[in-house]
JSON list of C-alpha atoms in Angstrom, two decimals:
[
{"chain": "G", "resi": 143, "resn": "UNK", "atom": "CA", "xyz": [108.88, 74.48, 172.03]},
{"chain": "G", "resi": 144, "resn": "UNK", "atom": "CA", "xyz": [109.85, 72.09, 169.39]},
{"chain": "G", "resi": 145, "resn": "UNK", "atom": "CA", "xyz": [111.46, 68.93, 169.77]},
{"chain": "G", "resi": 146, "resn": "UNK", "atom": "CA", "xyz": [114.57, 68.74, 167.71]},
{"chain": "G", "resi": 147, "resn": "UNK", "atom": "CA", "xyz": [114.37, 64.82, 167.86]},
{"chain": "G", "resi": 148, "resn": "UNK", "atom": "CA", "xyz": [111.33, 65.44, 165.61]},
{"chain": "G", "resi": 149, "resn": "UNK", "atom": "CA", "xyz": [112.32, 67.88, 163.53]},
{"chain": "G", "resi": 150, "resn": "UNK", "atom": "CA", "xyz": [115.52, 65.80, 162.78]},
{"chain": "G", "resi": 151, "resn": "UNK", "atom": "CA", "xyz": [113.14, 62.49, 161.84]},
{"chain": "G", "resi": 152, "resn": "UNK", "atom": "CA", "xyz": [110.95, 64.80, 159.50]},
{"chain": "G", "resi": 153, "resn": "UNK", "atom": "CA", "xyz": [114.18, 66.12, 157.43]},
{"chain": "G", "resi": 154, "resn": "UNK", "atom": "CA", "xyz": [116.49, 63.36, 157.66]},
{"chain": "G", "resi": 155, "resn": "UNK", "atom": "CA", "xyz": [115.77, 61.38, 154.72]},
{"chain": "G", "resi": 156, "resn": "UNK", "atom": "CA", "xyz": [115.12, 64.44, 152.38]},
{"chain": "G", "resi": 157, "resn": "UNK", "atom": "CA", "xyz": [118.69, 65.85, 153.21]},
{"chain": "G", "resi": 158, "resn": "UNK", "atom": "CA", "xyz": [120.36, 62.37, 152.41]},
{"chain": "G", "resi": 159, "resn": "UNK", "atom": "CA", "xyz": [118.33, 61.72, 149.12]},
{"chain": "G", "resi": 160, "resn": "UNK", "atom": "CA", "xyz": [120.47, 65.43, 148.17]},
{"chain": "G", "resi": 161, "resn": "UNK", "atom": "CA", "xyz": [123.48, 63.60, 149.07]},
{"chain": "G", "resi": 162, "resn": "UNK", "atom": "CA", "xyz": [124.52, 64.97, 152.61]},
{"chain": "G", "resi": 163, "resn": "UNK", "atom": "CA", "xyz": [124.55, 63.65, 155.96]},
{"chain": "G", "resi": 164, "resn": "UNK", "atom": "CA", "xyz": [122.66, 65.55, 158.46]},
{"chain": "G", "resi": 165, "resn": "UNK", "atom": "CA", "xyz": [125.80, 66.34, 161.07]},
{"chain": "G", "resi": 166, "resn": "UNK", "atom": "CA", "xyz": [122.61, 68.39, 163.54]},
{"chain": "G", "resi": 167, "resn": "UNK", "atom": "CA", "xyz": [119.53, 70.46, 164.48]},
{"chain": "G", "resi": 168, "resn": "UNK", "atom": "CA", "xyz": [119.86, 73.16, 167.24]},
{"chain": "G", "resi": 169, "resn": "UNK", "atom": "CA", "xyz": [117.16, 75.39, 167.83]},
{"chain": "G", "resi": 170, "resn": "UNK", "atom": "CA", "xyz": [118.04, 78.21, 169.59]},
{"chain": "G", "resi": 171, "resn": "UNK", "atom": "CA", "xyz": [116.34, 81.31, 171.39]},
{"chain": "G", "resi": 172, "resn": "UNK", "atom": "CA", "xyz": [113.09, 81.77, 172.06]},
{"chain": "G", "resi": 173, "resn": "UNK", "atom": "CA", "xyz": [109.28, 82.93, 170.99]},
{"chain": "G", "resi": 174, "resn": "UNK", "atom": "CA", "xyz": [109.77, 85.06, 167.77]},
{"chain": "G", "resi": 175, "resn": "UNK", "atom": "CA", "xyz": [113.48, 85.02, 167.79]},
{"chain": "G", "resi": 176, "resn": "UNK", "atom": "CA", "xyz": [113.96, 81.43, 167.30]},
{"chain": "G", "resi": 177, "resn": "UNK", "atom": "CA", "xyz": [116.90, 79.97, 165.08]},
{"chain": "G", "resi": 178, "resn": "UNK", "atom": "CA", "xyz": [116.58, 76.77, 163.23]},
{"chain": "G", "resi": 179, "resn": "UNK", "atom": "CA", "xyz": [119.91, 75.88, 162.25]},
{"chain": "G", "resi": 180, "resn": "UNK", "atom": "CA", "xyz": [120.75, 72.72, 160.33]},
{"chain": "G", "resi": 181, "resn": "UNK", "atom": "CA", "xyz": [124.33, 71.05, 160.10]},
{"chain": "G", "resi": 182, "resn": "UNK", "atom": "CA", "xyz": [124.99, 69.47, 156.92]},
{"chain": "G", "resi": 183, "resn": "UNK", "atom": "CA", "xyz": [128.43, 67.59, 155.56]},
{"chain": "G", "resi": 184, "resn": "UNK", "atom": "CA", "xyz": [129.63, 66.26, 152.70]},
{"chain": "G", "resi": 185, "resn": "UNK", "atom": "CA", "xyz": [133.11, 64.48, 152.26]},
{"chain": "G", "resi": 186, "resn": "UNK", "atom": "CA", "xyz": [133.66, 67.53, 149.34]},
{"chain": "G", "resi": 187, "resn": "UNK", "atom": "CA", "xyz": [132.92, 70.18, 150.85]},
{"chain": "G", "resi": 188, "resn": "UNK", "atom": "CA", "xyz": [129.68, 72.42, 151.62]},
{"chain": "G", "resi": 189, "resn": "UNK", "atom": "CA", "xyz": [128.98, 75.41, 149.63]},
{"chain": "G", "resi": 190, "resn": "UNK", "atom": "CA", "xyz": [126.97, 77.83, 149.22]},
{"chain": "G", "resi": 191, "resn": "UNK", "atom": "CA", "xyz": [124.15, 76.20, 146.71]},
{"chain": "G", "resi": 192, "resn": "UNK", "atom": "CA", "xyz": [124.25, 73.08, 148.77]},
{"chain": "G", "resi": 193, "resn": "UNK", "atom": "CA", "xyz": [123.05, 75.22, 152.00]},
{"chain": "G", "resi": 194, "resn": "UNK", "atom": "CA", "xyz": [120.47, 76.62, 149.39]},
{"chain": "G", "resi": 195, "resn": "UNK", "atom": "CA", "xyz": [119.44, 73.30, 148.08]},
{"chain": "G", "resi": 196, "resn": "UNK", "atom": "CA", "xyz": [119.09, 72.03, 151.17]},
{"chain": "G", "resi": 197, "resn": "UNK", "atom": "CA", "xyz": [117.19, 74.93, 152.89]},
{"chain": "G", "resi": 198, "resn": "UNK", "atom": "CA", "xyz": [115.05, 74.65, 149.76]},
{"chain": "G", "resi": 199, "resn": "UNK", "atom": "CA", "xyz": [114.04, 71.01, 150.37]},
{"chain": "G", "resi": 200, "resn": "UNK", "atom": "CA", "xyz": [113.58, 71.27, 154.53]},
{"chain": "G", "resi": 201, "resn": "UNK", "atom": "CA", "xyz": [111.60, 74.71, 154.62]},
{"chain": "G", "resi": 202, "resn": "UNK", "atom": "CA", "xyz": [109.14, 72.71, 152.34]},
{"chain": "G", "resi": 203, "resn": "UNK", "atom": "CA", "xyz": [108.84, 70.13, 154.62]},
{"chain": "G", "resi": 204, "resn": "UNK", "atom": "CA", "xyz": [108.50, 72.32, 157.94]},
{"chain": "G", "resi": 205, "resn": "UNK", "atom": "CA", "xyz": [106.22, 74.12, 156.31]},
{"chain": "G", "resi": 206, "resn": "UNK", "atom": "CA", "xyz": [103.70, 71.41, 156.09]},
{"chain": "G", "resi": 207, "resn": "UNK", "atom": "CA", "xyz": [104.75, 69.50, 158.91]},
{"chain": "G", "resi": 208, "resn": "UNK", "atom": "CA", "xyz": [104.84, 72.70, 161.20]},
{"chain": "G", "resi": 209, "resn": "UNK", "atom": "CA", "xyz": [106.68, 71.59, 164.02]},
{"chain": "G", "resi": 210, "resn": "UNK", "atom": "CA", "xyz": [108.01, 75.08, 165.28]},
{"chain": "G", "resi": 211, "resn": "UNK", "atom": "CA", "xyz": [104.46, 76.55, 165.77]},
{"chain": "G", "resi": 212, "resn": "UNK", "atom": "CA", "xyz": [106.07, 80.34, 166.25]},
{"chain": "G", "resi": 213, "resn": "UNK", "atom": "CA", "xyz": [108.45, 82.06, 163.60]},
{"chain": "G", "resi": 214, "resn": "UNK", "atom": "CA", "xyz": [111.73, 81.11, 163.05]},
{"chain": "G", "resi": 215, "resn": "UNK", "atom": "CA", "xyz": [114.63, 82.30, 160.77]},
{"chain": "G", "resi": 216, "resn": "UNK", "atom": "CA", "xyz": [116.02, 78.77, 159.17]},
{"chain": "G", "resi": 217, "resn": "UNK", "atom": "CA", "xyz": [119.74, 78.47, 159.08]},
{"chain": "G", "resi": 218, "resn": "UNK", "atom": "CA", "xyz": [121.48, 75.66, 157.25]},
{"chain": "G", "resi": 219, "resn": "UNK", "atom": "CA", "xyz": [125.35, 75.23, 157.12]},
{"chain": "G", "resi": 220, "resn": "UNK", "atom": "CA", "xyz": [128.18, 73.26, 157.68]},
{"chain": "G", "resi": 221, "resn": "UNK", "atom": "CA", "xyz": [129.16, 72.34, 160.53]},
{"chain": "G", "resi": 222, "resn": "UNK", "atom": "CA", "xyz": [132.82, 74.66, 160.43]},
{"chain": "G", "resi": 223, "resn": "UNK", "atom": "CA", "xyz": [135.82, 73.89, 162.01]},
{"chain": "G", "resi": 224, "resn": "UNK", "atom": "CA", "xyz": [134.35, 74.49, 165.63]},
{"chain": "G", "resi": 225, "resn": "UNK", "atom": "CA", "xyz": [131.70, 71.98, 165.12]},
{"chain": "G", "resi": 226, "resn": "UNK", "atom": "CA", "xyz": [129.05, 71.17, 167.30]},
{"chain": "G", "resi": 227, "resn": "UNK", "atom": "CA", "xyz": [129.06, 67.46, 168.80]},
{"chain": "G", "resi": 228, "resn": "UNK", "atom": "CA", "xyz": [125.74, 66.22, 168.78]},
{"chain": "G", "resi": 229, "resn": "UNK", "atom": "CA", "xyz": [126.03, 61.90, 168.74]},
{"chain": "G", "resi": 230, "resn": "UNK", "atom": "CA", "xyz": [128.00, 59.55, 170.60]},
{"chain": "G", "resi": 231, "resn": "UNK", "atom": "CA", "xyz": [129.68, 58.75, 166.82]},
{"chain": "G", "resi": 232, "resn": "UNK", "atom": "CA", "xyz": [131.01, 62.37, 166.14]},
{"chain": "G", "resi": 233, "resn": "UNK", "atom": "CA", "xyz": [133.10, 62.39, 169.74]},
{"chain": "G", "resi": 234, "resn": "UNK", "atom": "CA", "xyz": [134.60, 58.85, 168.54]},
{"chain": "G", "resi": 235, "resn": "UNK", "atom": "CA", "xyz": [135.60, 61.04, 165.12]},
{"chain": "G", "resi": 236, "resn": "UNK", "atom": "CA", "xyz": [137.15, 63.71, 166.99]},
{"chain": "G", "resi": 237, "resn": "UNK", "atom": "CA", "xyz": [139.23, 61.72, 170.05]},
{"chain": "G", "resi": 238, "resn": "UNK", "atom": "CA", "xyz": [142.22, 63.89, 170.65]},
{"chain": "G", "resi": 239, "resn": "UNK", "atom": "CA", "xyz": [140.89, 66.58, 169.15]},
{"chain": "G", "resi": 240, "resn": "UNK", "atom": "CA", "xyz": [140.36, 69.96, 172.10]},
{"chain": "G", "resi": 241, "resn": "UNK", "atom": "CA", "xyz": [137.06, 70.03, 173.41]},
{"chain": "G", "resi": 242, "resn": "UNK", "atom": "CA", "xyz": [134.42, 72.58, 175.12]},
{"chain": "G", "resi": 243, "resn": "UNK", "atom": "CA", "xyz": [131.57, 71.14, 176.57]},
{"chain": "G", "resi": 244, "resn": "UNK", "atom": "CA", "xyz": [128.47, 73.02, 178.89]},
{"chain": "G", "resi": 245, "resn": "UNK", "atom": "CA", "xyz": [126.71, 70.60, 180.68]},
{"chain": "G", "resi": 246, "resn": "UNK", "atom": "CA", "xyz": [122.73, 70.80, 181.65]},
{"chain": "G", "resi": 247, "resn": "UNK", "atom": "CA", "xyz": [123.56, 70.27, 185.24]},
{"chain": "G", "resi": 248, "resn": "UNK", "atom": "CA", "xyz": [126.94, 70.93, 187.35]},
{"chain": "G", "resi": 249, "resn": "UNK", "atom": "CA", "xyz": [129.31, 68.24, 187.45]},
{"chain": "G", "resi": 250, "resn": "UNK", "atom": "CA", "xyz": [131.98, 68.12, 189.93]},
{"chain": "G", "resi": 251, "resn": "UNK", "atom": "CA", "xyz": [130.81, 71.52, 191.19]},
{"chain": "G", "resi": 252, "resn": "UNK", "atom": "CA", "xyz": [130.76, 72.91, 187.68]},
{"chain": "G", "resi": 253, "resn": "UNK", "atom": "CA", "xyz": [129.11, 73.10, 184.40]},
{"chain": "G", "resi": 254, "resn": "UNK", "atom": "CA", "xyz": [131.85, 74.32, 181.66]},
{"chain": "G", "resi": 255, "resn": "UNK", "atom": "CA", "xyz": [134.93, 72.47, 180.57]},
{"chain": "G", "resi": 256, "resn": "UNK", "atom": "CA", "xyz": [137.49, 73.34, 178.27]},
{"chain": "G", "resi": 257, "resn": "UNK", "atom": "CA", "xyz": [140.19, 70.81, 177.53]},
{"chain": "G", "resi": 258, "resn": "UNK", "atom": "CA", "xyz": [140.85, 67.31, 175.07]},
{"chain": "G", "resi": 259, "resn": "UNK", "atom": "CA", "xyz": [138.55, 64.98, 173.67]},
{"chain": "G", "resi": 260, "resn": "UNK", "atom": "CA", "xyz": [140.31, 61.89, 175.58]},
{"chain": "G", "resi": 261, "resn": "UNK", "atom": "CA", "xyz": [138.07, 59.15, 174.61]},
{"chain": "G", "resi": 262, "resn": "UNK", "atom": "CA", "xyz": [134.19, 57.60, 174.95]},
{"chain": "G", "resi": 263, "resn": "UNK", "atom": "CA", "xyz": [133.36, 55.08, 177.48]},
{"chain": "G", "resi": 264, "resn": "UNK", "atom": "CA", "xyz": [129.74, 53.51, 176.63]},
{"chain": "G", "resi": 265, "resn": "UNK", "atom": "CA", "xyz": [127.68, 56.33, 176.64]},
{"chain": "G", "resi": 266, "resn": "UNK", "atom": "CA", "xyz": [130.49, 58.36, 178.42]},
{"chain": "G", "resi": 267, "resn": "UNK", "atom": "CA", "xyz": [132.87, 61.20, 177.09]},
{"chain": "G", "resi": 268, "resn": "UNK", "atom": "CA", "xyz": [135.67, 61.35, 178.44]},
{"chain": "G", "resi": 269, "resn": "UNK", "atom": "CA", "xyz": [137.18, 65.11, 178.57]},
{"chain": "G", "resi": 270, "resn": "UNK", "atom": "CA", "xyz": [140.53, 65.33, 180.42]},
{"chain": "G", "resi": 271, "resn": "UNK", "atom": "CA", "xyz": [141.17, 69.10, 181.67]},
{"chain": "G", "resi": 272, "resn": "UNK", "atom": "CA", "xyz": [144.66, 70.09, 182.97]},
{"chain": "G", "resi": 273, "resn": "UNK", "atom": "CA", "xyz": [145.72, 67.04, 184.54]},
{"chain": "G", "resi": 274, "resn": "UNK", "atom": "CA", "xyz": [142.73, 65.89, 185.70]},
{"chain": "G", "resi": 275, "resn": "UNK", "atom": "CA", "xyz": [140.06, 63.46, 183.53]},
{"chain": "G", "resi": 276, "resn": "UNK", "atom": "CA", "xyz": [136.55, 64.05, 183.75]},
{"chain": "G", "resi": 277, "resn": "UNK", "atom": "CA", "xyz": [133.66, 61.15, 182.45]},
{"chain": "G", "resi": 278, "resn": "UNK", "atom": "CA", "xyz": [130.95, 63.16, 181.77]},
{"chain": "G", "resi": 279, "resn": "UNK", "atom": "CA", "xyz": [127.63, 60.90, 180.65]},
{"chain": "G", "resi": 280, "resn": "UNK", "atom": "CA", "xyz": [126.66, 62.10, 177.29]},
{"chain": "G", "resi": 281, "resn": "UNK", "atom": "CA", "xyz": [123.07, 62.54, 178.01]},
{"chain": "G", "resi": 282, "resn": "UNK", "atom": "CA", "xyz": [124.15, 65.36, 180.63]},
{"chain": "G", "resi": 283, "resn": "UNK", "atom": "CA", "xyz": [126.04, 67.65, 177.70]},
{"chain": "G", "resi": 284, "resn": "UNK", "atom": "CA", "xyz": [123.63, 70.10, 176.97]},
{"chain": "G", "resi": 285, "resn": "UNK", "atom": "CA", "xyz": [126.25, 72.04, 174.05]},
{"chain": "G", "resi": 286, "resn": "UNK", "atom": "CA", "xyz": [130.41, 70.55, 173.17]},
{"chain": "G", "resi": 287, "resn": "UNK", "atom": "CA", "xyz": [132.26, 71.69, 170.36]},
{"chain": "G", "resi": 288, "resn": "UNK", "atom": "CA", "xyz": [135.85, 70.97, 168.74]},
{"chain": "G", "resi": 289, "resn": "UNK", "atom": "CA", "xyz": [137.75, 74.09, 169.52]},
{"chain": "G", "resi": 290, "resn": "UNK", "atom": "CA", "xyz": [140.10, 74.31, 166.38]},
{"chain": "G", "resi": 291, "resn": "UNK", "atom": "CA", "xyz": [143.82, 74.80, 166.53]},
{"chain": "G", "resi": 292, "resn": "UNK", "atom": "CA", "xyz": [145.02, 78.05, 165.87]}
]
């Protein structure tokens, strides 16, 4: 599989010489139903032709880097209002904000939790669940996202 670390260095640069920062990379699923997907923000706003532009610029890169060796369908979008969390940075954006986080390995017995973004400690979340605070190390998230207020 693909190391997202790399794919991220390869496209990087390209996506902030268009004028966006690169929020992520997931790649999800697996041998021929893989999913690229790319995370892209701009203080205005992403639309439509800036997904294009953008998936425009990184499918020529991938395609002569090859890093995904198999097929894969390229996504590129923003990140919505249930964004993904990917570095230590975007928790510090989003403290207070409510929180869902799956973990690699159980924690405390288990490996979901659903609550508020209470604060980062080092390289430490910390997600606070009912009444109770959890410090979960940041290297053990395997998937958190802001869960929007309705």
């Amino acid at each position: 599989m693909a190391d997202v670390q790399q794919i991220q260095e390869l496209i990087e640069s390209s996506v902030k010489a268009l004028g966006y920062e690169l929020w992520g990379v997931e790649l999800v699923g697996q041998g021929r139903q893989q999913t690229l997907r790319i995370f892209i923000e701009n203080p205005e706003g992403i639309g439509v032709d800036d997904c294009a532009a953008v998936s425009h610029q990184v499918s020529g890169i991938l395609d002569v880097e090859d890093p995904i060796k198999s097929e894969y369908f390229l996504e590129v979008s923003s990140p919505g209002m249930d964004r993904p969390l990917f570095k230590l940075e975007h928790y510090q954006q989003f403290v207070g904000n409510g929180i869902r986080v799956k973990l690699r390995i159980p924690f405390d017995g288990r490996r979901k939790f659903s609550g508020q973004l209470v604060g980062v400690e080092g390289d430490d979340v910390v997600v606070r669940v009912d009444d109770e605070e959890y410090v979960l190390p940041v290297d053990s998230i395997e998937k958190a996202n802001i869960v929007s207020k309705e």
